[in-house]
Amino acid sequence: MTLRIIVAAVITILVLAIGGLMTTVGPWYRGINKPGWNPPDWIFGPAWTVILGLAAFAGVLAWGNAASTSDRLWVAGLFGLNILLHMAWSPLFFNLRRPDWALIEVPFLWLSILALMIGLAPYSTLASWLLLPYLLWVAFAAFLNFTIVRMNPPFGSKAP
């Protein structure tokens, strides 16, 4: 159990660190139009820390209840896919400055969370429910992303 917790914690810290490095909140982001209900920048770090901490705990529970190697590979595969999709959003939105591309990617991220919830349920109902804040936060972020795309000129054009 201790090894599972250490591995989950290390993966979570790496995902948070890499995500933070790939999120450049600079003049470009500050200059685009955002809705009045856009959360303050400082809220995203703590929110992601809690959400990914819950996801890590869900992984520990599901992995611990997975009876066979193939079950553990299934759990790891679901998390691996989710991590890849999770890590793709920030570079699209912030580094490439393409919220429109990030908006195309976000349904795949959301579906990967839903797949995690469904896929982990046979191993741990609690693990599945621990992912609900992640699903809801990404749904909120998707709507925010959509609103930002609608409020700004076409991205990738020469328009300011």
mmCIF file of C-alpha atoms in Angstrom:
data_model
loop_
_atom_site.group_PDB
_atom_site.id
_atom_site.type_symbol
_atom_site.label_atom_id
_atom_site.label_comp_id
_atom_site.label_asym_id
_atom_site.label_seq_id
_atom_site.Cartn_x
_atom_site.Cartn_y
_atom_site.Cartn_z
ATOM 1 C CA MET A 1 0.000 0.000 0.000
ATOM 2 C CA THR A 2 2.817 2.428 0.868
ATOM 3 C CA LEU A 3 4.478 1.928 -2.517
ATOM 4 C CA ARG A 4 1.169 2.614 -4.308
ATOM 5 C CA ILE A 5 0.759 5.858 -2.363
ATOM 6 C CA ILE A 6 4.334 6.953 -3.112
ATOM 7 C CA VAL A 7 3.961 6.195 -6.829
ATOM 8 C CA ALA A 8 0.605 8.016 -6.988
ATOM 9 C CA ALA A 9 2.044 11.017 -5.119
ATOM 10 C CA VAL A 10 5.097 11.223 -7.393
ATOM 11 C CA ILE A 11 2.974 10.996 -10.549
ATOM 12 C CA THR A 12 0.597 13.649 -9.206
ATOM 13 C CA ILE A 13 3.450 15.998 -8.287
ATOM 14 C CA LEU A 14 4.982 15.525 -11.742
ATOM 15 C CA VAL A 15 1.657 16.207 -13.488
ATOM 16 C CA LEU A 16 1.128 19.329 -11.361
ATOM 17 C CA ALA A 17 4.685 20.567 -11.932
ATOM 18 C CA ILE A 18 4.667 19.956 -15.670
ATOM 19 C CA GLY A 19 1.191 21.459 -15.940
ATOM 20 C CA GLY A 20 2.360 24.532 -14.058
ATOM 21 C CA LEU A 21 5.384 24.907 -16.330
ATOM 22 C CA MET A 22 3.163 24.612 -19.411
ATOM 23 C CA THR A 23 0.773 27.276 -18.165
ATOM 24 C CA THR A 24 2.189 30.642 -19.078
ATOM 25 C CA VAL A 25 -0.118 33.311 -17.704
ATOM 26 C CA GLY A 26 1.423 36.363 -19.303
ATOM 27 C CA PRO A 27 0.469 39.434 -21.292
ATOM 28 C CA TRP A 28 -1.310 37.443 -24.010
ATOM 29 C CA TYR A 29 -3.647 35.720 -21.534
ATOM 30 C CA ARG A 30 -4.193 38.881 -19.519
ATOM 31 C CA GLY A 31 -5.053 40.717 -22.752
ATOM 32 C CA ILE A 32 -7.759 38.410 -24.071
ATOM 33 C CA ASN A 33 -11.397 38.980 -23.195
ATOM 34 C CA LYS A 34 -12.706 36.766 -20.400
ATOM 35 C CA PRO A 35 -16.148 36.627 -18.799
ATOM 36 C CA GLY A 36 -16.767 38.341 -15.479
ATOM 37 C CA TRP A 37 -17.235 34.950 -13.846
ATOM 38 C CA ASN A 38 -13.709 33.829 -14.807
ATOM 39 C CA PRO A 39 -12.087 32.635 -11.545
ATOM 40 C CA PRO A 40 -9.048 34.569 -10.336
ATOM 41 C CA ASP A 41 -5.734 33.115 -11.512
ATOM 42 C CA TRP A 42 -4.668 32.114 -7.991
ATOM 43 C CA ILE A 43 -7.578 29.632 -7.630
ATOM 44 C CA PHE A 44 -6.388 27.261 -10.369
ATOM 45 C CA GLY A 45 -3.291 25.927 -8.557
ATOM 46 C CA PRO A 46 -5.110 24.939 -5.359
ATOM 47 C CA ALA A 47 -8.102 23.590 -7.318
ATOM 48 C CA TRP A 48 -5.914 21.359 -9.488
ATOM 49 C CA THR A 49 -3.924 20.219 -6.463
ATOM 50 C CA VAL A 50 -7.077 19.028 -4.682
ATOM 51 C CA ILE A 51 -8.599 17.518 -7.825
ATOM 52 C CA LEU A 52 -5.479 15.611 -8.829
ATOM 53 C CA GLY A 53 -4.890 14.558 -5.217
ATOM 54 C CA LEU A 54 -8.359 12.991 -5.218
ATOM 55 C CA ALA A 55 -7.588 11.334 -8.563
ATOM 56 C CA ALA A 56 -4.361 9.922 -7.119
ATOM 57 C CA PHE A 57 -6.256 8.530 -4.151
ATOM 58 C CA ALA A 58 -8.780 7.013 -6.568
ATOM 59 C CA GLY A 59 -5.894 5.367 -8.404
ATOM 60 C CA VAL A 60 -4.470 3.938 -5.187
ATOM 61 C CA LEU A 61 -7.855 2.470 -4.247
ATOM 62 C CA ALA A 62 -8.565 0.985 -7.680
ATOM 63 C CA TRP A 63 -5.043 -0.395 -8.107
ATOM 64 C CA GLY A 64 -5.231 -1.986 -4.672
ATOM 65 C CA ASN A 65 -8.507 -3.706 -5.512
ATOM 66 C CA ALA A 66 -7.473 -4.830 -8.998
ATOM 67 C CA ALA A 67 -7.081 -8.590 -8.636
ATOM 68 C CA SER A 68 -5.014 -9.412 -11.704
ATOM 69 C CA THR A 69 -2.196 -7.995 -13.775
ATOM 70 C CA SER A 70 -4.612 -7.311 -16.631
ATOM 71 C CA ASP A 71 -6.909 -5.400 -14.248
ATOM 72 C CA ARG A 72 -3.977 -3.300 -13.025
ATOM 73 C CA LEU A 73 -2.901 -2.660 -16.627
ATOM 74 C CA TRP A 74 -6.463 -1.538 -17.394
ATOM 75 C CA VAL A 75 -6.402 0.908 -14.468
ATOM 76 C CA ALA A 76 -2.946 2.181 -15.465
ATOM 77 C CA GLY A 77 -4.024 2.527 -19.101
ATOM 78 C CA LEU A 78 -7.080 4.575 -18.182
ATOM 79 C CA PHE A 79 -4.950 6.884 -16.030
ATOM 80 C CA GLY A 80 -2.229 7.058 -18.682
ATOM 81 C CA LEU A 81 -4.692 8.149 -21.360
ATOM 82 C CA ASN A 82 -6.185 10.704 -18.999
ATOM 83 C CA ILE A 83 -2.769 12.119 -18.104
ATOM 84 C CA LEU A 84 -1.861 12.518 -21.790
ATOM 85 C CA LEU A 85 -5.104 14.355 -22.508
ATOM 86 C CA HIS A 86 -4.789 16.383 -19.317
ATOM 87 C CA MET A 87 -1.268 17.462 -20.280
ATOM 88 C CA ALA A 88 -2.293 18.429 -23.831
ATOM 89 C CA TRP A 89 -4.750 21.181 -22.914
ATOM 90 C CA SER A 90 -2.432 23.790 -21.339
ATOM 91 C CA PRO A 91 0.122 23.925 -24.175
ATOM 92 C CA LEU A 92 -2.695 24.297 -26.699
ATOM 93 C CA PHE A 93 -4.387 27.086 -24.772
ATOM 94 C CA PHE A 94 -1.455 28.978 -23.265
ATOM 95 C CA ASN A 95 1.752 28.180 -25.164
ATOM 96 C CA LEU A 96 0.328 27.948 -28.671
ATOM 97 C CA ARG A 97 -2.278 30.595 -27.756
ATOM 98 C CA ARG A 98 -4.994 28.520 -29.387
ATOM 99 C CA PRO A 99 -8.014 28.336 -27.096
ATOM 100 C CA ASP A 100 -9.943 27.176 -30.164
ATOM 101 C CA TRP A 101 -7.729 24.083 -30.455
ATOM 102 C CA ALA A 102 -7.924 23.535 -26.695
ATOM 103 C CA LEU A 103 -11.716 23.625 -27.027
ATOM 104 C CA ILE A 104 -11.531 20.802 -29.576
ATOM 105 C CA GLU A 105 -9.318 18.775 -27.205
ATOM 106 C CA VAL A 106 -11.329 19.290 -24.007
ATOM 107 C CA PRO A 107 -14.218 16.884 -24.828
ATOM 108 C CA PHE A 108 -11.656 14.091 -25.150
ATOM 109 C CA LEU A 109 -10.254 15.001 -21.727
ATOM 110 C CA TRP A 110 -13.766 15.062 -20.249
ATOM 111 C CA LEU A 111 -14.568 11.676 -21.797
ATOM 112 C CA SER A 112 -11.327 10.236 -20.411
ATOM 113 C CA ILE A 113 -12.439 11.260 -16.915
ATOM 114 C CA LEU A 114 -15.851 9.682 -17.480
ATOM 115 C CA ALA A 115 -14.077 6.538 -18.736
ATOM 116 C CA LEU A 116 -11.987 6.547 -15.548
ATOM 117 C CA MET A 117 -15.111 6.838 -13.403
ATOM 118 C CA ILE A 118 -16.811 3.971 -15.216
ATOM 119 C CA GLY A 119 -13.630 1.898 -15.501
ATOM 120 C CA LEU A 120 -12.699 2.200 -11.814
ATOM 121 C CA ALA A 121 -16.198 1.550 -10.469
ATOM 122 C CA PRO A 122 -15.854 -2.264 -10.520
ATOM 123 C CA TYR A 123 -12.713 -1.972 -8.374
ATOM 124 C CA SER A 124 -13.879 0.775 -6.027
ATOM 125 C CA THR A 125 -17.097 2.772 -5.948
ATOM 126 C CA LEU A 126 -15.341 5.369 -3.807
ATOM 127 C CA ALA A 127 -12.553 5.701 -6.393
ATOM 128 C CA SER A 128 -15.143 6.399 -9.047
ATOM 129 C CA TRP A 129 -16.858 9.097 -6.951
ATOM 130 C CA LEU A 130 -13.540 10.721 -6.043
ATOM 131 C CA LEU A 131 -13.213 11.649 -9.719
ATOM 132 C CA LEU A 132 -16.487 13.591 -9.804
ATOM 133 C CA PRO A 133 -14.870 16.941 -8.839
ATOM 134 C CA TYR A 134 -12.411 16.449 -11.714
ATOM 135 C CA LEU A 135 -15.253 15.808 -14.160
ATOM 136 C CA LEU A 136 -17.190 18.846 -12.927
ATOM 137 C CA TRP A 137 -14.144 21.148 -12.945
ATOM 138 C CA VAL A 138 -13.267 20.148 -16.517
ATOM 139 C CA ALA A 139 -16.903 20.713 -17.546
ATOM 140 C CA PHE A 140 -16.687 24.204 -16.022
ATOM 141 C CA ALA A 141 -13.294 24.794 -17.685
ATOM 142 C CA ALA A 142 -14.736 23.658 -21.027
ATOM 143 C CA PHE A 143 -17.558 26.192 -20.748
ATOM 144 C CA LEU A 144 -15.050 28.890 -19.775
ATOM 145 C CA ASN A 145 -12.853 27.889 -22.734
ATOM 146 C CA PHE A 146 -15.901 28.049 -25.039
ATOM 147 C CA THR A 147 -16.832 31.487 -23.719
ATOM 148 C CA ILE A 148 -13.295 32.809 -24.217
ATOM 149 C CA VAL A 149 -13.277 31.544 -27.798
ATOM 150 C CA ARG A 150 -16.615 33.273 -28.444
ATOM 151 C CA MET A 151 -15.502 36.563 -26.848
ATOM 152 C CA ASN A 152 -12.295 36.940 -28.865
ATOM 153 C CA PRO A 153 -11.348 37.324 -32.514
ATOM 154 C CA PRO A 154 -10.344 34.229 -34.408
ATOM 155 C CA PHE A 155 -7.194 32.783 -32.889
ATOM 156 C CA GLY A 156 -4.249 32.194 -35.158
ATOM 157 C CA SER A 157 -5.152 35.208 -37.302
ATOM 158 C CA LYS A 158 -3.216 38.443 -37.506
ATOM 159 C CA ALA A 159 -5.949 40.236 -35.529
ATOM 160 C CA PRO A 160 -4.730 41.701 -32.193
#
